[in-house]
Coordinates of C-alpha atoms in Angstrom, one line a residue:
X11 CA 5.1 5.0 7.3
X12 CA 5.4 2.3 5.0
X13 CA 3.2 2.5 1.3
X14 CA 0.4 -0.1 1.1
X15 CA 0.7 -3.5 -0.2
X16 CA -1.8 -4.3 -3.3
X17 CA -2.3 -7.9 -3.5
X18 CA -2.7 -9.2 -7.1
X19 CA -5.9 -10.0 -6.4
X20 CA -6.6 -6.1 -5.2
X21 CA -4.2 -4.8 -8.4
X22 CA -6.7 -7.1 -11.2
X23 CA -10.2 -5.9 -9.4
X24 CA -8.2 -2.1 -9.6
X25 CA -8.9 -2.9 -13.3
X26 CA -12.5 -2.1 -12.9
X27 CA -13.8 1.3 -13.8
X28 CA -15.9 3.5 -11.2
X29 CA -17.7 6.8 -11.5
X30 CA -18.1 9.3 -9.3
X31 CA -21.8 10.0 -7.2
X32 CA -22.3 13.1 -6.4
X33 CA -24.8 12.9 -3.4
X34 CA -26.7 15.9 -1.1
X35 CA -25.0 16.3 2.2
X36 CA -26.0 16.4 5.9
X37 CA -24.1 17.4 8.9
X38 CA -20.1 16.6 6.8
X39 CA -17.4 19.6 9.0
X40 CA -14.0 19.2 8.5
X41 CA -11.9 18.9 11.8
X42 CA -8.4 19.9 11.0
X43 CA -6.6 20.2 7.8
X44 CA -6.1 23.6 6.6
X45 CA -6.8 23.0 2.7
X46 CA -9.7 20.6 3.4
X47 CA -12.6 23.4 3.8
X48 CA -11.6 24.2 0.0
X49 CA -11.7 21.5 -1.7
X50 CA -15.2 20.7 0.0
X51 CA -18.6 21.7 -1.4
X52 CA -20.8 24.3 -0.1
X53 CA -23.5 22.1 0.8
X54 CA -21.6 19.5 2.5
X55 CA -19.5 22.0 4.6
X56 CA -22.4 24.0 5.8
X57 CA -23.5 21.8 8.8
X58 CA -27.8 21.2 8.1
X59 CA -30.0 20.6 11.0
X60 CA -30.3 17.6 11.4
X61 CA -34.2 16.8 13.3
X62 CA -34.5 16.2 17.1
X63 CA -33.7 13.0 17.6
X64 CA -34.5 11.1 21.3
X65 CA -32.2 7.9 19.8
X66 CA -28.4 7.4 20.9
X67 CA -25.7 9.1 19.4
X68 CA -22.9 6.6 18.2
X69 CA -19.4 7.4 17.5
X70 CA -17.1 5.9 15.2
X71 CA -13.7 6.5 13.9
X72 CA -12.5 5.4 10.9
X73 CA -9.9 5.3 8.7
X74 CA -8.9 4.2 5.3
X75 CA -5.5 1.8 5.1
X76 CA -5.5 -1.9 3.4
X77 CA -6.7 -5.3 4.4
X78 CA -6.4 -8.7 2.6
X79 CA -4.9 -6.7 0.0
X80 CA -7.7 -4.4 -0.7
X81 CA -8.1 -0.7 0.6
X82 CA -10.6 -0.6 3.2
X83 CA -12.5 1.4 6.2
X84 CA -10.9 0.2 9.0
X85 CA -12.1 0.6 12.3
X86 CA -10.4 1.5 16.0
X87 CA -9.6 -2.7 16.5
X88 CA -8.8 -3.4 12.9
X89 CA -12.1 -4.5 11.4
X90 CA -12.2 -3.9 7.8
X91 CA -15.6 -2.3 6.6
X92 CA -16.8 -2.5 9.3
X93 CA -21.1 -2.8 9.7
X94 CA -22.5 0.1 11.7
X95 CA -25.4 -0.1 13.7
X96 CA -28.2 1.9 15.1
X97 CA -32.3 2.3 15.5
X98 CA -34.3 4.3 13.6
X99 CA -33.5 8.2 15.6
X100 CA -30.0 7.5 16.1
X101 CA -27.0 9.6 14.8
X102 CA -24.0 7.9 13.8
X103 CA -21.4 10.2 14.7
X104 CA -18.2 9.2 12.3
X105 CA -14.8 10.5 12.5
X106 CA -12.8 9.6 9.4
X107 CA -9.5 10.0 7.9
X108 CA -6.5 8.9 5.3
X109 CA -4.5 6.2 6.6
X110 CA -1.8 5.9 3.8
X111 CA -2.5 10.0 2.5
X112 CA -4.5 9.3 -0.3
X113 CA -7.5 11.6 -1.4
X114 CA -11.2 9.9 -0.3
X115 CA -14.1 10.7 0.9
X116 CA -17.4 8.5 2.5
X117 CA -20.6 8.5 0.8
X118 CA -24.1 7.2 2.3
X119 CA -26.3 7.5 -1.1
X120 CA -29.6 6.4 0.6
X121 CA -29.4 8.4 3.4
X122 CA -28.3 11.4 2.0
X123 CA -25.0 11.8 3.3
X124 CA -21.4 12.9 2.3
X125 CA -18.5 14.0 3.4
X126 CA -15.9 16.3 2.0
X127 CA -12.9 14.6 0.5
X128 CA -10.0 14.1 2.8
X129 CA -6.1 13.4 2.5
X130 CA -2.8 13.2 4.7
X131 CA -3.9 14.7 7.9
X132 CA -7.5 15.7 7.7
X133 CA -9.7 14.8 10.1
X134 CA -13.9 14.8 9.1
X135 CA -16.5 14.4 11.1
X136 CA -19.7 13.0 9.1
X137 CA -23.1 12.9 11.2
X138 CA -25.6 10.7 10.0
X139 CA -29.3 10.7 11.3
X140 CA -30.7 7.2 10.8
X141 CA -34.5 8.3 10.2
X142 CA -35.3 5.3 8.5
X143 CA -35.0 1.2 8.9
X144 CA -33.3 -1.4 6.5
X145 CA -29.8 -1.7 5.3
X146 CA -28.1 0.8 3.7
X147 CA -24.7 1.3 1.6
X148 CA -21.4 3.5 2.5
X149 CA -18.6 3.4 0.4
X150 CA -15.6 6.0 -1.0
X151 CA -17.1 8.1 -4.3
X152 CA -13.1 8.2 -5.4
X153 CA -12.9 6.1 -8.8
X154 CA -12.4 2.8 -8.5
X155 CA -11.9 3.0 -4.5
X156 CA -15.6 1.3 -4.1
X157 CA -14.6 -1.3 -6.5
X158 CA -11.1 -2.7 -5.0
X159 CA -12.9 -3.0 -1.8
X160 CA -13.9 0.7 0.1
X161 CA -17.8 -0.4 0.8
X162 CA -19.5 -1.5 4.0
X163 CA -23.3 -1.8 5.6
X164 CA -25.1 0.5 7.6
X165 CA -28.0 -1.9 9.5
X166 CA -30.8 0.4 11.2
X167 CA -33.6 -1.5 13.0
X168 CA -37.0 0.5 12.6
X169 CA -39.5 1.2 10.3
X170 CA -38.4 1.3 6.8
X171 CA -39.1 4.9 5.1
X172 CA -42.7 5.0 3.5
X173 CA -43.2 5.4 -0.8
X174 CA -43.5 9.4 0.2
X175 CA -40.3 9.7 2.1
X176 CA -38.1 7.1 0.3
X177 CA -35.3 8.4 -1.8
X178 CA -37.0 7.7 -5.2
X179 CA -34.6 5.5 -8.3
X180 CA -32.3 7.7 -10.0
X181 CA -32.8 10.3 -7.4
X182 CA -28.9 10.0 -6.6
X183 CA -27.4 11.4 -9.4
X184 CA -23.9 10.5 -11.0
X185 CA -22.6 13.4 -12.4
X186 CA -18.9 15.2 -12.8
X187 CA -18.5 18.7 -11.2
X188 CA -16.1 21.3 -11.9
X189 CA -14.3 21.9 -8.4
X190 CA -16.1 24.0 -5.9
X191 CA -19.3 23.0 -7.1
X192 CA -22.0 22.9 -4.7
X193 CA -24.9 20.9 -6.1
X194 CA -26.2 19.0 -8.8
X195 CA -28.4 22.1 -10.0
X196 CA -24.6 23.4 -10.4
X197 CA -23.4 20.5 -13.0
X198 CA -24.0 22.8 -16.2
X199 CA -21.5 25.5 -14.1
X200 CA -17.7 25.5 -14.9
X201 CA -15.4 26.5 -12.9
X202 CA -12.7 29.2 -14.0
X203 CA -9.7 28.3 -15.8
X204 CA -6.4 27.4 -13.7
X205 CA -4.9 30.3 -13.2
X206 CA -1.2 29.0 -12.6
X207 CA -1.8 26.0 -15.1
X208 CA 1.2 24.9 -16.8
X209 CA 2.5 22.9 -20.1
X210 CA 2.3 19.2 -19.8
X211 CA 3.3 18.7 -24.0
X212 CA 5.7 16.3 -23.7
X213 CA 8.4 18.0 -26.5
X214 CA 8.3 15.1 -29.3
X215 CA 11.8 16.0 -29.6
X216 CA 13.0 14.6 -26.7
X217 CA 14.3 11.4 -27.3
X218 CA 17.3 9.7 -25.9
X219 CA 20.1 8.5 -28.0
X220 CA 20.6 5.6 -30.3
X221 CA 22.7 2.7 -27.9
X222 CA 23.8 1.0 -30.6
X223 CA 26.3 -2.3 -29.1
X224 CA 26.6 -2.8 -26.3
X225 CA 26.6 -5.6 -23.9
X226 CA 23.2 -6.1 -21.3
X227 CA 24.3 -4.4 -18.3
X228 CA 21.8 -2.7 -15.2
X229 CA 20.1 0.6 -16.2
X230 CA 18.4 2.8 -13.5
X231 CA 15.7 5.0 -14.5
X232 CA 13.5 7.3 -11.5
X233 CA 9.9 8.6 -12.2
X234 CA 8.0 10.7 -10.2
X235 CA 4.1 11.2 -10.6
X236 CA 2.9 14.5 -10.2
X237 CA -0.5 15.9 -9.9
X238 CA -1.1 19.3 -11.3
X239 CA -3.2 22.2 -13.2
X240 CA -2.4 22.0 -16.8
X241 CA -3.4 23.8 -19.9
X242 CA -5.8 21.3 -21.9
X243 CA -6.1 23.7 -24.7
X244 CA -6.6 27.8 -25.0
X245 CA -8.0 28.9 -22.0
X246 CA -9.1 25.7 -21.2
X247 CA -7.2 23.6 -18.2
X248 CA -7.7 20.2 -16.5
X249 CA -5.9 18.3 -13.8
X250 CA -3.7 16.1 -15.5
X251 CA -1.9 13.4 -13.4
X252 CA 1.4 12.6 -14.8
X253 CA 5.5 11.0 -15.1
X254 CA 7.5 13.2 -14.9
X255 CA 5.2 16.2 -15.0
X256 CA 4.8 15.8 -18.7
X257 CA 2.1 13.9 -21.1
X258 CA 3.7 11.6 -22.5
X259 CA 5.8 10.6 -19.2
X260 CA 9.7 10.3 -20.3
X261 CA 10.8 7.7 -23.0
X262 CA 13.1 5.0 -21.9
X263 CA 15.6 3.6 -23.8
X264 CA 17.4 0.1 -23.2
X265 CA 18.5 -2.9 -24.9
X266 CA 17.6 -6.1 -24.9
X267 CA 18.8 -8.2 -22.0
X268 CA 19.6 -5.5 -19.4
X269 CA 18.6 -5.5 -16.3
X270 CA 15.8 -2.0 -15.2
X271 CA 15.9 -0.8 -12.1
X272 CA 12.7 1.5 -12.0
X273 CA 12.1 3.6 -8.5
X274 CA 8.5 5.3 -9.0
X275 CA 8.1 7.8 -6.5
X276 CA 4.7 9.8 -5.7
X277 CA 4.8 13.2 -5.3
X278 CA 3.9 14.3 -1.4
X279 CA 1.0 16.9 -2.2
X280 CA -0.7 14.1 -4.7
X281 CA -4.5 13.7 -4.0
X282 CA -4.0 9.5 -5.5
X283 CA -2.3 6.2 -5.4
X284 CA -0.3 6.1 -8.4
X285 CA 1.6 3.0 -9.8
X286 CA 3.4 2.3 -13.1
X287 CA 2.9 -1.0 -15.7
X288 CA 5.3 -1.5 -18.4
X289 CA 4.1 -3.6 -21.3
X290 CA 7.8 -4.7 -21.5
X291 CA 8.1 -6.6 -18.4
X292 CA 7.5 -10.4 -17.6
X293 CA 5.7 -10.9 -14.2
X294 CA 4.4 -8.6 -11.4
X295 CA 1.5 -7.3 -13.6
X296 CA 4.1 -5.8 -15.5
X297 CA 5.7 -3.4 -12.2
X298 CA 1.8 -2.4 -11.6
X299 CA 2.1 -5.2 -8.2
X300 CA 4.8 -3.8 -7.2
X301 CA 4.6 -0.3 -7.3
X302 CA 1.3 0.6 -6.2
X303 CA 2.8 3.7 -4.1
X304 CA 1.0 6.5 -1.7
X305 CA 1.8 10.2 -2.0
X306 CA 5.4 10.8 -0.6
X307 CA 6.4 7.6 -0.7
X308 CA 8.4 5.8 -3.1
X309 CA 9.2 1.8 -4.2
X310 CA 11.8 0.2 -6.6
X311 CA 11.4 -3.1 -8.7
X312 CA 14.1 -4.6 -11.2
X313 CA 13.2 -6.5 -14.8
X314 CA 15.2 -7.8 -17.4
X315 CA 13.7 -6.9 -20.8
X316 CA 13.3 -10.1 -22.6
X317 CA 11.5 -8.9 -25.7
X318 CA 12.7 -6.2 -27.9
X319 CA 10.3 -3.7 -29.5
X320 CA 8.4 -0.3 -28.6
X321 CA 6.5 -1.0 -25.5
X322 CA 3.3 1.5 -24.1
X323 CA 3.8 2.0 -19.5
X324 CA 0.6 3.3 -17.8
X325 CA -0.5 3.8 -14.7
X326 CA -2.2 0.8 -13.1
X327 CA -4.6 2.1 -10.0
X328 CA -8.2 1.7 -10.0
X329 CA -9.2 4.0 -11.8
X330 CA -7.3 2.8 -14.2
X331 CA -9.1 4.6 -17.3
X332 CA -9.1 7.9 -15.1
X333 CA -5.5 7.8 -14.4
X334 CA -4.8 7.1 -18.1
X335 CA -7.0 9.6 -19.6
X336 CA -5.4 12.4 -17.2
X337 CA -2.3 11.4 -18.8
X338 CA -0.2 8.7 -17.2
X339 CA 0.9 6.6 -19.7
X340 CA 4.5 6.9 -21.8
X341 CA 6.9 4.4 -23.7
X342 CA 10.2 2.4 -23.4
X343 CA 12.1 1.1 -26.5
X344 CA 13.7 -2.2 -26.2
X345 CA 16.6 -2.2 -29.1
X346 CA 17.6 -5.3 -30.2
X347 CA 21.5 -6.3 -29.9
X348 CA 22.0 -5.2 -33.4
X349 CA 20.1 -1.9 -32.4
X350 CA 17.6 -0.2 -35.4
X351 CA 18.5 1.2 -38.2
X352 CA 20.2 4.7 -38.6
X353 CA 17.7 7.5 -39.2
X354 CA 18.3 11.4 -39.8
X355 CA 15.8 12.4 -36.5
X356 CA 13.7 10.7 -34.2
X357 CA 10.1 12.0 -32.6
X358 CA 8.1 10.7 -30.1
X359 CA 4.7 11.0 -30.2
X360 CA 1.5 9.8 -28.5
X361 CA -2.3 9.9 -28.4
X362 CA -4.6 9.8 -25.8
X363 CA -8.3 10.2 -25.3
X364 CA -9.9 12.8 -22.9
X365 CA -13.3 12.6 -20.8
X366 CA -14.6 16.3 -19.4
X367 CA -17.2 17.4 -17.4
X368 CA -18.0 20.3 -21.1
X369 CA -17.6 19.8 -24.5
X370 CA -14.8 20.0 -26.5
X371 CA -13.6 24.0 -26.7
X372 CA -15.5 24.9 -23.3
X373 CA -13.5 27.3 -21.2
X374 CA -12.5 27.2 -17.8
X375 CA -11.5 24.1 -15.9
X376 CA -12.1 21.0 -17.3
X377 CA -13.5 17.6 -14.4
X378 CA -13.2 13.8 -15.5
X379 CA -16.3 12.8 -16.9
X380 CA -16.7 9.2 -15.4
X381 CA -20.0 8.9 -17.5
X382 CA -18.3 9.7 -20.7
X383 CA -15.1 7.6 -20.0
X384 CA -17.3 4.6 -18.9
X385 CA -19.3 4.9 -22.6
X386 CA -16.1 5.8 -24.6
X387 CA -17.3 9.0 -25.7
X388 CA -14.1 11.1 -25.5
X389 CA -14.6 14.8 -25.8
X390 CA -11.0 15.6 -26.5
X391 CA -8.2 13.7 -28.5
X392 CA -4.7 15.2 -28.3
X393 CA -1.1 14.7 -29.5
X394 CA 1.3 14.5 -26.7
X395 CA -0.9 15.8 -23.9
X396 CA -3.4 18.9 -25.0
X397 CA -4.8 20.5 -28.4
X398 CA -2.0 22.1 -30.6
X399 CA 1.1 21.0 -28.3
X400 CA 2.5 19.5 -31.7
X401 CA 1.5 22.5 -34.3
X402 CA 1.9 25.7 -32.3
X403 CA 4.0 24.9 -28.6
X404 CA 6.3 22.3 -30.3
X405 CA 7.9 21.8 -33.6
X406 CA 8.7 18.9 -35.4
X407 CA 11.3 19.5 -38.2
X408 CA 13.6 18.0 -40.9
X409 CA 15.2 18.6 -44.1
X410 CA 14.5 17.2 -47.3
X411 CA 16.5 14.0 -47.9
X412 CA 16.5 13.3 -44.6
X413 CA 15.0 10.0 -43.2
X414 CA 13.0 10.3 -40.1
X415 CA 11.2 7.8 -37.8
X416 CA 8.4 8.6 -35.4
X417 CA 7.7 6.1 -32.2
X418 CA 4.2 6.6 -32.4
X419 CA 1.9 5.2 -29.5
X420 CA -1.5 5.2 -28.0
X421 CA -1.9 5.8 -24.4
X422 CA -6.1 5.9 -24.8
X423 CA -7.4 4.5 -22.2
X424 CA -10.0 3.4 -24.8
X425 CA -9.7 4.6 -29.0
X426 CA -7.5 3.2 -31.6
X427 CA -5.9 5.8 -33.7
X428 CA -5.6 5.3 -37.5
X429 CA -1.9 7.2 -37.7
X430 CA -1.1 8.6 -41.1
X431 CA 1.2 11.6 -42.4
X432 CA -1.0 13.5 -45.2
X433 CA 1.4 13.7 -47.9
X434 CA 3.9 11.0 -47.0
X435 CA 4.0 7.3 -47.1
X436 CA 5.9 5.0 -44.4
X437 CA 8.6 3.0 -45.7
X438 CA 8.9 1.2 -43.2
X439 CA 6.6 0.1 -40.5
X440 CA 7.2 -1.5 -37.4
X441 CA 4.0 -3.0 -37.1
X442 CA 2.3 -2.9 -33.7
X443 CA 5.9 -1.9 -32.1
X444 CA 7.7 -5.4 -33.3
X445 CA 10.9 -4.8 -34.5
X446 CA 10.6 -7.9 -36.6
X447 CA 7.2 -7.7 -38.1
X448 CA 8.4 -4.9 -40.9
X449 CA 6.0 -3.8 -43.9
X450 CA 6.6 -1.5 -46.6
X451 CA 4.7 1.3 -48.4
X452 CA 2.2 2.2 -46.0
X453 CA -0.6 5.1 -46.0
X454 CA -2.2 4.3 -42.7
X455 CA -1.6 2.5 -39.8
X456 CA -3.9 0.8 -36.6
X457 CA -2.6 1.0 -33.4
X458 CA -4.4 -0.2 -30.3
X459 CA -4.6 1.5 -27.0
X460 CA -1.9 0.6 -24.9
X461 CA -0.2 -0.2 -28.4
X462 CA 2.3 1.8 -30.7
X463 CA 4.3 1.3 -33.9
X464 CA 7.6 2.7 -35.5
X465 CA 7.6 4.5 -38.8
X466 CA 10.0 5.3 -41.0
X467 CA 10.1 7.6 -44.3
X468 CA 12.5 9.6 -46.5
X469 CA 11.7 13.2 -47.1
X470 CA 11.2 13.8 -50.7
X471 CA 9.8 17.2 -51.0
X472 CA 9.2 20.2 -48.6
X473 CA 6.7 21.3 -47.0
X474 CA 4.1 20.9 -43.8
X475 CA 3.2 17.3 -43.1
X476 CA 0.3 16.8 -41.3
X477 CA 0.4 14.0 -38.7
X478 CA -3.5 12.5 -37.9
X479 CA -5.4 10.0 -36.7
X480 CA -7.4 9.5 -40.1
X481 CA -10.7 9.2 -37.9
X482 CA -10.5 12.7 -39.5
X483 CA -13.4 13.9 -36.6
X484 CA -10.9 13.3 -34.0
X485 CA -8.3 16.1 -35.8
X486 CA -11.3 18.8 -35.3
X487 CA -11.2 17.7 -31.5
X488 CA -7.1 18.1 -31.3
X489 CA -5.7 14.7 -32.7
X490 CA -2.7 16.5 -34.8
X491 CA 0.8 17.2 -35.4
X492 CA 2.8 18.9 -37.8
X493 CA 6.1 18.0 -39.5
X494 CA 8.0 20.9 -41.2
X495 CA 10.2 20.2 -44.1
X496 CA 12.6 22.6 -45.5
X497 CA 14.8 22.4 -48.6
X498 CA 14.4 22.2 -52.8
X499 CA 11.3 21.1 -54.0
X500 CA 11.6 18.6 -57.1
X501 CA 9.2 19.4 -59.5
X502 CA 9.0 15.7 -61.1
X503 CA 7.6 14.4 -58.0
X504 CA 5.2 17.0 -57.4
X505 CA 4.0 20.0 -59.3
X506 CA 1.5 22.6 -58.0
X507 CA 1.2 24.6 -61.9
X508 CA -2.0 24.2 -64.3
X509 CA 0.8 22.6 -66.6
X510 CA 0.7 20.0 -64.1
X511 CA -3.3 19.1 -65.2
X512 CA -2.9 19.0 -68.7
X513 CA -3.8 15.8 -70.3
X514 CA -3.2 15.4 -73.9
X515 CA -6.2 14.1 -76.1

């Protein structure tokens, strides 16, 4: 089966951010499927009696696959969204599953109807009593699923619901479960940590060699996004969605003028659509057009880097923030013919901002808050993935008199990170990842989500350098990274004696 074509039309309305309604459920069974009853809550897989109804029973099958370059319901002839129909003591009968393998689910707010979410083979059957008259919304509860296009009508003729049985405003209420959660008296619940959840650090060591020159020739890179249970701090997991199974995904390294050939291939157990957007290409919303790929598929595109300079790649599905914040997002480094400057060691390093279901240092398993995202109030910050990956699971050392240079970037989806070294001062700094645009003598830094920046410095003294976003709140809520130097410490550049404090009169 082929992976779905995103229009650009579908790929810029992806841009828009959804949350996630958790609604009461009536009559949602899942058919086949034989991980589908776990993923679903209690409430919607318990089947509720539904009232006697003397009214026709209509059935519908459904399922999900794209249309005009937007991912739809699509019906037995094709129709996309298609309007369903009935009188007031009908049942809709629907039978609904994943056309391409993605995760989704359908959702009738103002009825009071959802089904369990569904992927690759499930089959769900969703019965729907129409017991009152008017026009009424369906639509996919997945982030941003409702907004590139996964929303249709329900039309029931009949008497609209009197003020005493009408679902009352607000009465639907958007909130973000741990999984397993059953009901919206559950929200404050957590759900146990991940047992089997793994690193995602990315190790800031890992960066690839210096080129130096060469002429442009064709460089072929292959990323795979993987879905899994990671540890978001101690005793605290989330379900990050990654490159490369590691937060940041993998830094690339070319030069300017070669030609990228980039195959992104999507995991086959992965619940989501995942795509890549690198800010260093020209055209095809930077790859995001092109790559828009289902779970166990894959697709290919070729750039030629035009621009050198440290460039920030991301995910690009709808939603876009979710699949950022969970951690897709890395960075390619575009040398220039002349390639950079030699340092002593090279780090790579990047920020991102976290939305969960509990505050910051809750334990157990951590949901995307949709809510929080959608306000930017992140409960986490982290340094390459989760709190402490850079000061307890990996190291970043040197000597002194060495020079060092840290590609330093912001995934976000959202904050800005005022990067500074507590104790140092940047040399150099490649400002907002140009390799042209060099200032000297620097304490701090901005850098803008989806930005970054290169810094150099000498090492003139030992010791343990502190790397922070100098929003000095965010380092209390993981935003840190430490540098240890080792070697002679020269007392005329710093002194930690009383004689040090004496002032003569």
């Amino acid at each position: 089966m082929k992976a779905p074509k995103f229009a650009p039309t579908a790929v810029a309305v992806a841009l828009l951010f959804a949350a996630a309604p958790l609604i009461g459920s009536v009559g949602a069974t899942v058919l086949t499927g034989k991980n589908a009853g776990a993923a679903a809550p209690a409430a919607v897989a318990a089947k509720a009696k539904a009232p006697a109804a003397a009214g026709q029973v209509h059935k519908i099958t459904l399922k999900t696959g794209m249309a005009g370059g937007k991912m739809v319901y699509l019906d037995e002839n094709g129709n996309a969204n298609p309007v369903l129909k009935g009188k007031v003591g009908d049942t809709l009968e629907i039978t609904v599953s994943s056309g391409e393998g993605a995760e989704h689910d359908i959702v009738f707010p103002e009825l009071k109807v959802a089904s369990p979410k569904f992927s690759g083979k499930n089959v769900v059957k969703v019965t729907v009593p129409l017991t009152q008259g008017g026009k009424f919304t369906y639509y996919c509860s997945i982030p941003g699923h409702k907004q590139i296009g996964m929303e249709g009508v329900v039309e029931v003729e009949g008497p609209a619901a009197s003020a005493a049985t009408a679902v009352p405003a607000g009465a639907v209420k958007t909130v973000a479960l741990g999984a397993g959660s059953a009901s919206i008296a559950d929200a404050k619940a957590i759900a146990p940590a991940a047992a089997k959840a793994v690193s995602i650090a990315m190790d800031p060591n890992a960066v690839p060699k210096a080129i130096g020159k060469r002429a442009p020739q064709l460089v072929k890179y292959h990323i795979e996004t993987v879905e899994l249970e990671g540890k978001l701090d101690d005793g605290t997991t989330f379900t990050y969605w990654t490159f490369g199974k590691k937060v940041p995904g993998p830094m690339l390294r070319v030069k300017q003028g070669d030609t990228v050939e980039l195959t992104l291939s999507n995991a086959p157990n992965s619940k989501a659509i995942h795509s890549i957007d690198l800010h260093s290409v020209t055209g095809g919303h930077g790859g995001g057009e092109h790559t828009q790929v289902a779970p166990g598929e894959s697709k290919t595109i070729r750039f030629k880097v035009l621009n050198p300079g440290l460039f920030v790649y991301h995910c690009a599905t709808a939603s876009v923030p979710h699949h950022i914040s969970a951690g897709m997002y890395g960075m390619i480094l575009v040398e220039p013919p002349e390639g950079l400057p030699k340092v002593d060691k090279e780090f790579y390093v990047m920020q991102g901002d976290h939305y969960t279901s509990h505050p910051f240092g809750t334990k157990g398993h951590q949901a995307f808050d949709h809510d929080r995202a959608a306000d930017e109030l992140p409960t986490y910050y982290t340094f390459n993935g989760s709190v402490g990956a850079l000061t307890k699971e990996h190291k970043m050392t040197a000597k002194v008199g060495e020079t060092v240079r840290v590609y330093f970037g912001v995934g976000g989806p959202n904050k800005v990170s005022s990067f500074h070294v507590i104790g140092e001062i940047f040399d150099k700094v490649y400002s907002e990842g140009s390799v042209k645009a060099i200032k000297t003598d620097v304490q701090t830094t901005l850098v803008a989500p989806g930005g970054a920046t290169i810094v150099d410095f000498k090492l003139n003294y030992p010791g343990k350098f502190l790397l922070v976003d100098h929003a000095l709140s965010r380092v209390g809520k993981g935003a840190a990274a430490a540098l240890e130097v080792t070697g002679p410490a020269d007392d005329s550049i710093y002194k930690a004696s009383s004689d040090a404090m004496h002032v003569e009169h």
